[in-house]
CSV table of C-alpha atoms and ligand atoms in Angstrom, one decimal:
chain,number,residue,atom,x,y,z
Y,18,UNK,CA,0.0,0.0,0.0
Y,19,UNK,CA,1.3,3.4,-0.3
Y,20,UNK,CA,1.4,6.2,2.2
Y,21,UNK,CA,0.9,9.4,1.4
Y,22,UNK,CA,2.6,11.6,3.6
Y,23,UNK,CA,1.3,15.2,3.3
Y,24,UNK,CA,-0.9,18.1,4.5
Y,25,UNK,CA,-4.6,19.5,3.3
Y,26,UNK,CA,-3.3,21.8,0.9
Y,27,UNK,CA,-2.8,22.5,-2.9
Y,28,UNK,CA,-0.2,20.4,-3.1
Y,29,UNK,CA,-1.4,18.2,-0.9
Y,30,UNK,CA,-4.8,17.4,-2.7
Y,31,UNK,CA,-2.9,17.0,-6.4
Y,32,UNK,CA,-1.9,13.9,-4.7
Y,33,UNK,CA,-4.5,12.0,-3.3
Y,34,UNK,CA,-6.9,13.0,-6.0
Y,35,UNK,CA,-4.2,11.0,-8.1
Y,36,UNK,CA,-4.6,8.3,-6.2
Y,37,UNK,CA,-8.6,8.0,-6.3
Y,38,UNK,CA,-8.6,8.6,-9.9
Y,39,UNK,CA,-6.0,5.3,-10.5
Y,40,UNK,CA,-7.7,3.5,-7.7
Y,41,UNK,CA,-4.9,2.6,-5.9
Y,42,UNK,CA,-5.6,1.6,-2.2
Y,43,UNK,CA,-3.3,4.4,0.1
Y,44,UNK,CA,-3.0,5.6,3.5
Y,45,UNK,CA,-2.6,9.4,4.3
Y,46,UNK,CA,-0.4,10.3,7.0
Y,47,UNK,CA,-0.5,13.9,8.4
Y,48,UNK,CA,2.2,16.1,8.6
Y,49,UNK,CA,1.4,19.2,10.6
Y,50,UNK,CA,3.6,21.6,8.5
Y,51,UNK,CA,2.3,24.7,11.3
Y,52,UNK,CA,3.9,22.5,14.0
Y,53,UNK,CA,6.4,21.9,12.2
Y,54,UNK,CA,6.9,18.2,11.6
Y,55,UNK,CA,7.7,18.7,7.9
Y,56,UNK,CA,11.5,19.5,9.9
Y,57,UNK,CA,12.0,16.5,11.9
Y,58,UNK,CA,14.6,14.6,11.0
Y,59,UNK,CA,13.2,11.5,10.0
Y,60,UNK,CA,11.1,13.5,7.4
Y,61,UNK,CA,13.9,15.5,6.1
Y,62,UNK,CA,15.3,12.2,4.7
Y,63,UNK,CA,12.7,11.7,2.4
Y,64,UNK,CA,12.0,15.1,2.0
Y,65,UNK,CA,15.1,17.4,2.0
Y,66,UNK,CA,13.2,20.6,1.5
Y,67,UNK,CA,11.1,20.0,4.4
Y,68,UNK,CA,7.6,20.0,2.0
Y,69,UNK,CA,5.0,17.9,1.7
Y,70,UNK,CA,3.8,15.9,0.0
Y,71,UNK,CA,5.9,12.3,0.0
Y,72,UNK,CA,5.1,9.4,-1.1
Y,73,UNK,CA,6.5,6.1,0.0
Y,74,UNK,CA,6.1,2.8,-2.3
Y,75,UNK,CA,8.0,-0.2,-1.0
Y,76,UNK,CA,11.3,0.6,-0.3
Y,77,UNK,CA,11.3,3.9,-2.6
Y,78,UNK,CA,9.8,7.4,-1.6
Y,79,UNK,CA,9.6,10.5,-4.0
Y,80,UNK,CA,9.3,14.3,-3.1
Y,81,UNK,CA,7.8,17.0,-5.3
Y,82,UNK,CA,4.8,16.3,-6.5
Y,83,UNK,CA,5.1,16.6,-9.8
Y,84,UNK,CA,7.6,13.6,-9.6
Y,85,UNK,CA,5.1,11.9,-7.9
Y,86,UNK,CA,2.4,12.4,-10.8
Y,87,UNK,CA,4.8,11.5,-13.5
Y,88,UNK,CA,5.5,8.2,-11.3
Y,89,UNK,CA,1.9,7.7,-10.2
Y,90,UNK,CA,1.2,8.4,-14.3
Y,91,UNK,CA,3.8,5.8,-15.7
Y,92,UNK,CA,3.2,3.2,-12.4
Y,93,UNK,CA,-0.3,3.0,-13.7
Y,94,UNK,CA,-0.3,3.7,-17.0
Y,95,UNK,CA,-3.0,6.7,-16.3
Y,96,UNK,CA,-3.3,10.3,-17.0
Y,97,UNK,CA,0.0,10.1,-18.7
Y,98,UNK,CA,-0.2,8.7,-22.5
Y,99,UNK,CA,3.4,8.0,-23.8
Y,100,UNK,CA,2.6,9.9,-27.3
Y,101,UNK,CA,0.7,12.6,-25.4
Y,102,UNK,CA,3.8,13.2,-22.8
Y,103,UNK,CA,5.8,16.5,-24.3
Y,104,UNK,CA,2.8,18.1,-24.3
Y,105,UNK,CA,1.5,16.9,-20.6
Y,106,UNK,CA,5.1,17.6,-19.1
Y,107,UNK,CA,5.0,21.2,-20.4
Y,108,UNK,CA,1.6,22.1,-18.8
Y,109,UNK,CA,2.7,20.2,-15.6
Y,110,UNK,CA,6.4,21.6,-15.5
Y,111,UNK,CA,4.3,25.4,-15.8
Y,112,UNK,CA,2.1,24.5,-13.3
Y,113,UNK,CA,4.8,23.4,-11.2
Y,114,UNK,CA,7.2,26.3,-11.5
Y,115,UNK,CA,4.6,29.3,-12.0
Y,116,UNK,CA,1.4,28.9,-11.6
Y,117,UNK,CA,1.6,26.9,-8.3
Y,118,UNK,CA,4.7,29.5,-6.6
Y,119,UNK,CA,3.0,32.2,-8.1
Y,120,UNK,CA,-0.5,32.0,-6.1
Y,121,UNK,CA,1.0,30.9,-3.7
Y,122,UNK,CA,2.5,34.0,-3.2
Y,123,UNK,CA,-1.0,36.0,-4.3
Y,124,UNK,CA,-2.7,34.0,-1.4
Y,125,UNK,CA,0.2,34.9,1.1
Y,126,UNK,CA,0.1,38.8,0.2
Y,127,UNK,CA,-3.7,39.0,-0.6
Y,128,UNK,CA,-5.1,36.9,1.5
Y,129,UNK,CA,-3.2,35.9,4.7
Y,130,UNK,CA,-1.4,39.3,5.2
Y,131,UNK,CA,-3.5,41.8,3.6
Y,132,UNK,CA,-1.8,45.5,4.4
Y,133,UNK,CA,2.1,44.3,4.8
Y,134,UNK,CA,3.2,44.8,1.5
Y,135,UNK,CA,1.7,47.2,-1.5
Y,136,UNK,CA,4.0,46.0,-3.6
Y,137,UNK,CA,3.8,42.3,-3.1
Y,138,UNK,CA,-0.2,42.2,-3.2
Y,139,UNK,CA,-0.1,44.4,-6.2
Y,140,UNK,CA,2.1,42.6,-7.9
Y,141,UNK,CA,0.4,39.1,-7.4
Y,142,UNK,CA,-2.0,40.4,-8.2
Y,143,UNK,CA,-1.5,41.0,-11.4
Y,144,UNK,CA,0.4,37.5,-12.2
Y,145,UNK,CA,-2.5,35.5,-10.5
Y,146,UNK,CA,-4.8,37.8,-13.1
Y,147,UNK,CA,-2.6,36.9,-16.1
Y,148,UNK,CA,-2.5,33.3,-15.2
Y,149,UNK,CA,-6.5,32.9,-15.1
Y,150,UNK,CA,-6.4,34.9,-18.4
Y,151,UNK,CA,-3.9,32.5,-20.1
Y,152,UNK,CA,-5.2,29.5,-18.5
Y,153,UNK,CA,-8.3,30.5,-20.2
Y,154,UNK,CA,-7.3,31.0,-23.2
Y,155,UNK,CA,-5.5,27.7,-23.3
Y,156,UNK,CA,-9.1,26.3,-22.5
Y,157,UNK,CA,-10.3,28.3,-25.4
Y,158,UNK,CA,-8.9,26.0,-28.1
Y,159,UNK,CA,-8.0,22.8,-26.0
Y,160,UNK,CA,-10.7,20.9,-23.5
Y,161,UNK,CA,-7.9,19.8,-21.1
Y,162,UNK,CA,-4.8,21.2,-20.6
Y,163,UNK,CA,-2.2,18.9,-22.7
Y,164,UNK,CA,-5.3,18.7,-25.3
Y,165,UNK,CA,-8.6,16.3,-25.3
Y,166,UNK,CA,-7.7,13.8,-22.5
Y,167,UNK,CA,-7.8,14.9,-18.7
Y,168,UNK,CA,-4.2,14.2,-17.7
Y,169,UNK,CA,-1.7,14.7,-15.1
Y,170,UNK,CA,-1.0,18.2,-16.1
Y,171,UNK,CA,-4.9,19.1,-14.9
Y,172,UNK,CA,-4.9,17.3,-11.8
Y,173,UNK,CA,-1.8,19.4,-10.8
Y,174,UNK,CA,-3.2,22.6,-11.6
Y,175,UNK,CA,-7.3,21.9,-10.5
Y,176,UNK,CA,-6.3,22.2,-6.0
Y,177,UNK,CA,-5.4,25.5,-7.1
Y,178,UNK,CA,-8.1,27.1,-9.3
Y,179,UNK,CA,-10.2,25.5,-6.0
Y,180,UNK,CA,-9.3,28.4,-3.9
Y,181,UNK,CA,-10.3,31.0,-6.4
Y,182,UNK,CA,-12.7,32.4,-3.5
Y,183,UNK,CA,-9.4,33.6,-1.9
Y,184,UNK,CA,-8.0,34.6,-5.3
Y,185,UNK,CA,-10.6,37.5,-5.8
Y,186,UNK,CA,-10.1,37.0,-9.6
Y,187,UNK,CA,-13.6,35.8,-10.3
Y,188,UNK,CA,-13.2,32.8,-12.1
Y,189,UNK,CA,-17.0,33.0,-13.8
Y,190,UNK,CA,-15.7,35.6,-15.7
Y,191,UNK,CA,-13.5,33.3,-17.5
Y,192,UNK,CA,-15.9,31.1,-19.2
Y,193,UNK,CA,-13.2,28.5,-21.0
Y,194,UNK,CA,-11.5,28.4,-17.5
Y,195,UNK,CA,-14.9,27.6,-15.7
Y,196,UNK,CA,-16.0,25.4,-18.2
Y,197,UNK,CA,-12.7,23.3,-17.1
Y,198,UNK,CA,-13.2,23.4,-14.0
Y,199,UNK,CA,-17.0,22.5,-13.0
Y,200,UNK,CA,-15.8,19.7,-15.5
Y,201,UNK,CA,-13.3,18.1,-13.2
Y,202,UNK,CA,-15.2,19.4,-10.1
Y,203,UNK,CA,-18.0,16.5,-10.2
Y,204,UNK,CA,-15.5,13.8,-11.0
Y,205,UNK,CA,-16.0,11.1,-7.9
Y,206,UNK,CA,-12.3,10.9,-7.1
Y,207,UNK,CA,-11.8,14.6,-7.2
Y,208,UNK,CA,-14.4,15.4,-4.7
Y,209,UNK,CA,-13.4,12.0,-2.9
Y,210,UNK,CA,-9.3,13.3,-2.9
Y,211,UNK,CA,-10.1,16.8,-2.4
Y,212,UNK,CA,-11.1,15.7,0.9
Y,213,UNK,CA,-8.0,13.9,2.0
Y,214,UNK,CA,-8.2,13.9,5.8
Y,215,UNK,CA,-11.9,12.7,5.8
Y,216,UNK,CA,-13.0,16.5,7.3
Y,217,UNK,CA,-16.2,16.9,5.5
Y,218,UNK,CA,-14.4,19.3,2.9
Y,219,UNK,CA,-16.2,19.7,-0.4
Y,220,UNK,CA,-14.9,21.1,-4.1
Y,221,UNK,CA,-15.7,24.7,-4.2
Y,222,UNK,CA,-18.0,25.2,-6.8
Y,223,UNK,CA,-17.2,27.9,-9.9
C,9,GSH,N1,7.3,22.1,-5.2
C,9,GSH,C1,6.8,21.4,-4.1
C,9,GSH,C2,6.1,22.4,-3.2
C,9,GSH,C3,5.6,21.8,-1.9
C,9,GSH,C4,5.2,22.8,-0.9
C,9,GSH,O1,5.3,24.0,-1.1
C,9,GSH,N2,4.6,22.3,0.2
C,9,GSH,C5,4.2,23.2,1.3
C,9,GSH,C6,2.7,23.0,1.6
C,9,GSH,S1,1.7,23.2,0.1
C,9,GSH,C7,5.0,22.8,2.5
C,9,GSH,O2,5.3,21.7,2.8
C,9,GSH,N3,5.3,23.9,3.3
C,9,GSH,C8,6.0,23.7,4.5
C,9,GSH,C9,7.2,24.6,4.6
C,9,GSH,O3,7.6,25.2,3.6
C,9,GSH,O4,7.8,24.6,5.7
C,9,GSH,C10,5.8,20.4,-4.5
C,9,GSH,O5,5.0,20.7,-5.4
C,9,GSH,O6,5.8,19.2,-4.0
């Protein structure tokens, strides 16, 4: 079985939503990251930037979650079509370097600490804006991200178009966007991973 050792968060859900959607049997192990337990050092070994999530397999365990998708992807053979790959890394590898650090930081200047920094909430702002309006406009022409199948690459970016209430962006307005996302919303292993430590949490809807 594998244990999924993590924390309810964006990153946190890619993961277990993953596992629902291959139907793998997994156990979720909490790591409270505001107690810090992402820095003990029996974590730090299989995790030596202190983040969650982990995943342990066997004998072998994998940080970042992207390399966990792409393992999850090929382990299974799900989400992740060999001839559709160069186009599913590049949507995964973007959500993975920008648009996943990048709200990140909009949530932690809009949201959390509202007032501290002009500069910071103006500026992601603007990026979380841009990234809705590109998102969309990849939607515009393509009904999943890496083209007509629902892949990796969306399951990595959907945990963070959920907390578009924080966002203040207004996702309706971005039709293509929303279409994408009510789509994957009402899928059973979204809604059943989206709420990974059994609280009761449900998808936001659009
Ligand atoms: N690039 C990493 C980012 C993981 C990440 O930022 N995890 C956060 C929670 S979402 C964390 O563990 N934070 C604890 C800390 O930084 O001390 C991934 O996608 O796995």
């Amino acid at each position: 079985m594998i244990e999924l050792l993590t924390a309810d968060t964006p990153n946190g859900k890619k993961i277990s939503i993953m596992l629902e959607e291959i139907n793998y049997e997994y156990k979720v192990t909490k790591i409270n990251i505001f107690k810090d337990e992402q820095f003990e050092p029996s974590f730090r070994k299989i995790s030596p930037f202190s983040k969650i999530p982990v995943i342990k397999d066997g004998d072998i365990s994998i940080f970042e979650s992207g390399a966990i998708l792409i393992y999850l992807g090929e382990k299974s053979g799900k989400f992740y079509n060999q001839d559709e790959r160069l186009t599913i890394n590049q949507w995964l590898m973007g959500q993975m370097a920008y648009i996943g650090p990048m709200l990140g930081q909009h949530h932690q200047f809009h949201h959390y600490n509202p007032g501290k920094s002009e500069f910071g909430e103006e500026r992601y702002f603007k990026i979380a804006k841009r990234i809705y309006e590109d998102l969309d406009e990849r939607l515009s022409q393509s009904e999943y991200l890496a083209g007509k199948n629902y892949t990796i690459a969306d399951i990595a970016t959907f945990p963070w178009i959920a907390r578009h209430e924080i966002h203040d962006i207004g996702l309706k307005k971005f039709k293509h966007l929303t279409r994408w996302y009510s789509n994957i919303a009402k899928r059973p292993a979204v809604i059943k991973g989206y709420d990974l430590l059994k609280k009761g949490n449900t998808v936001p809807s659009a």
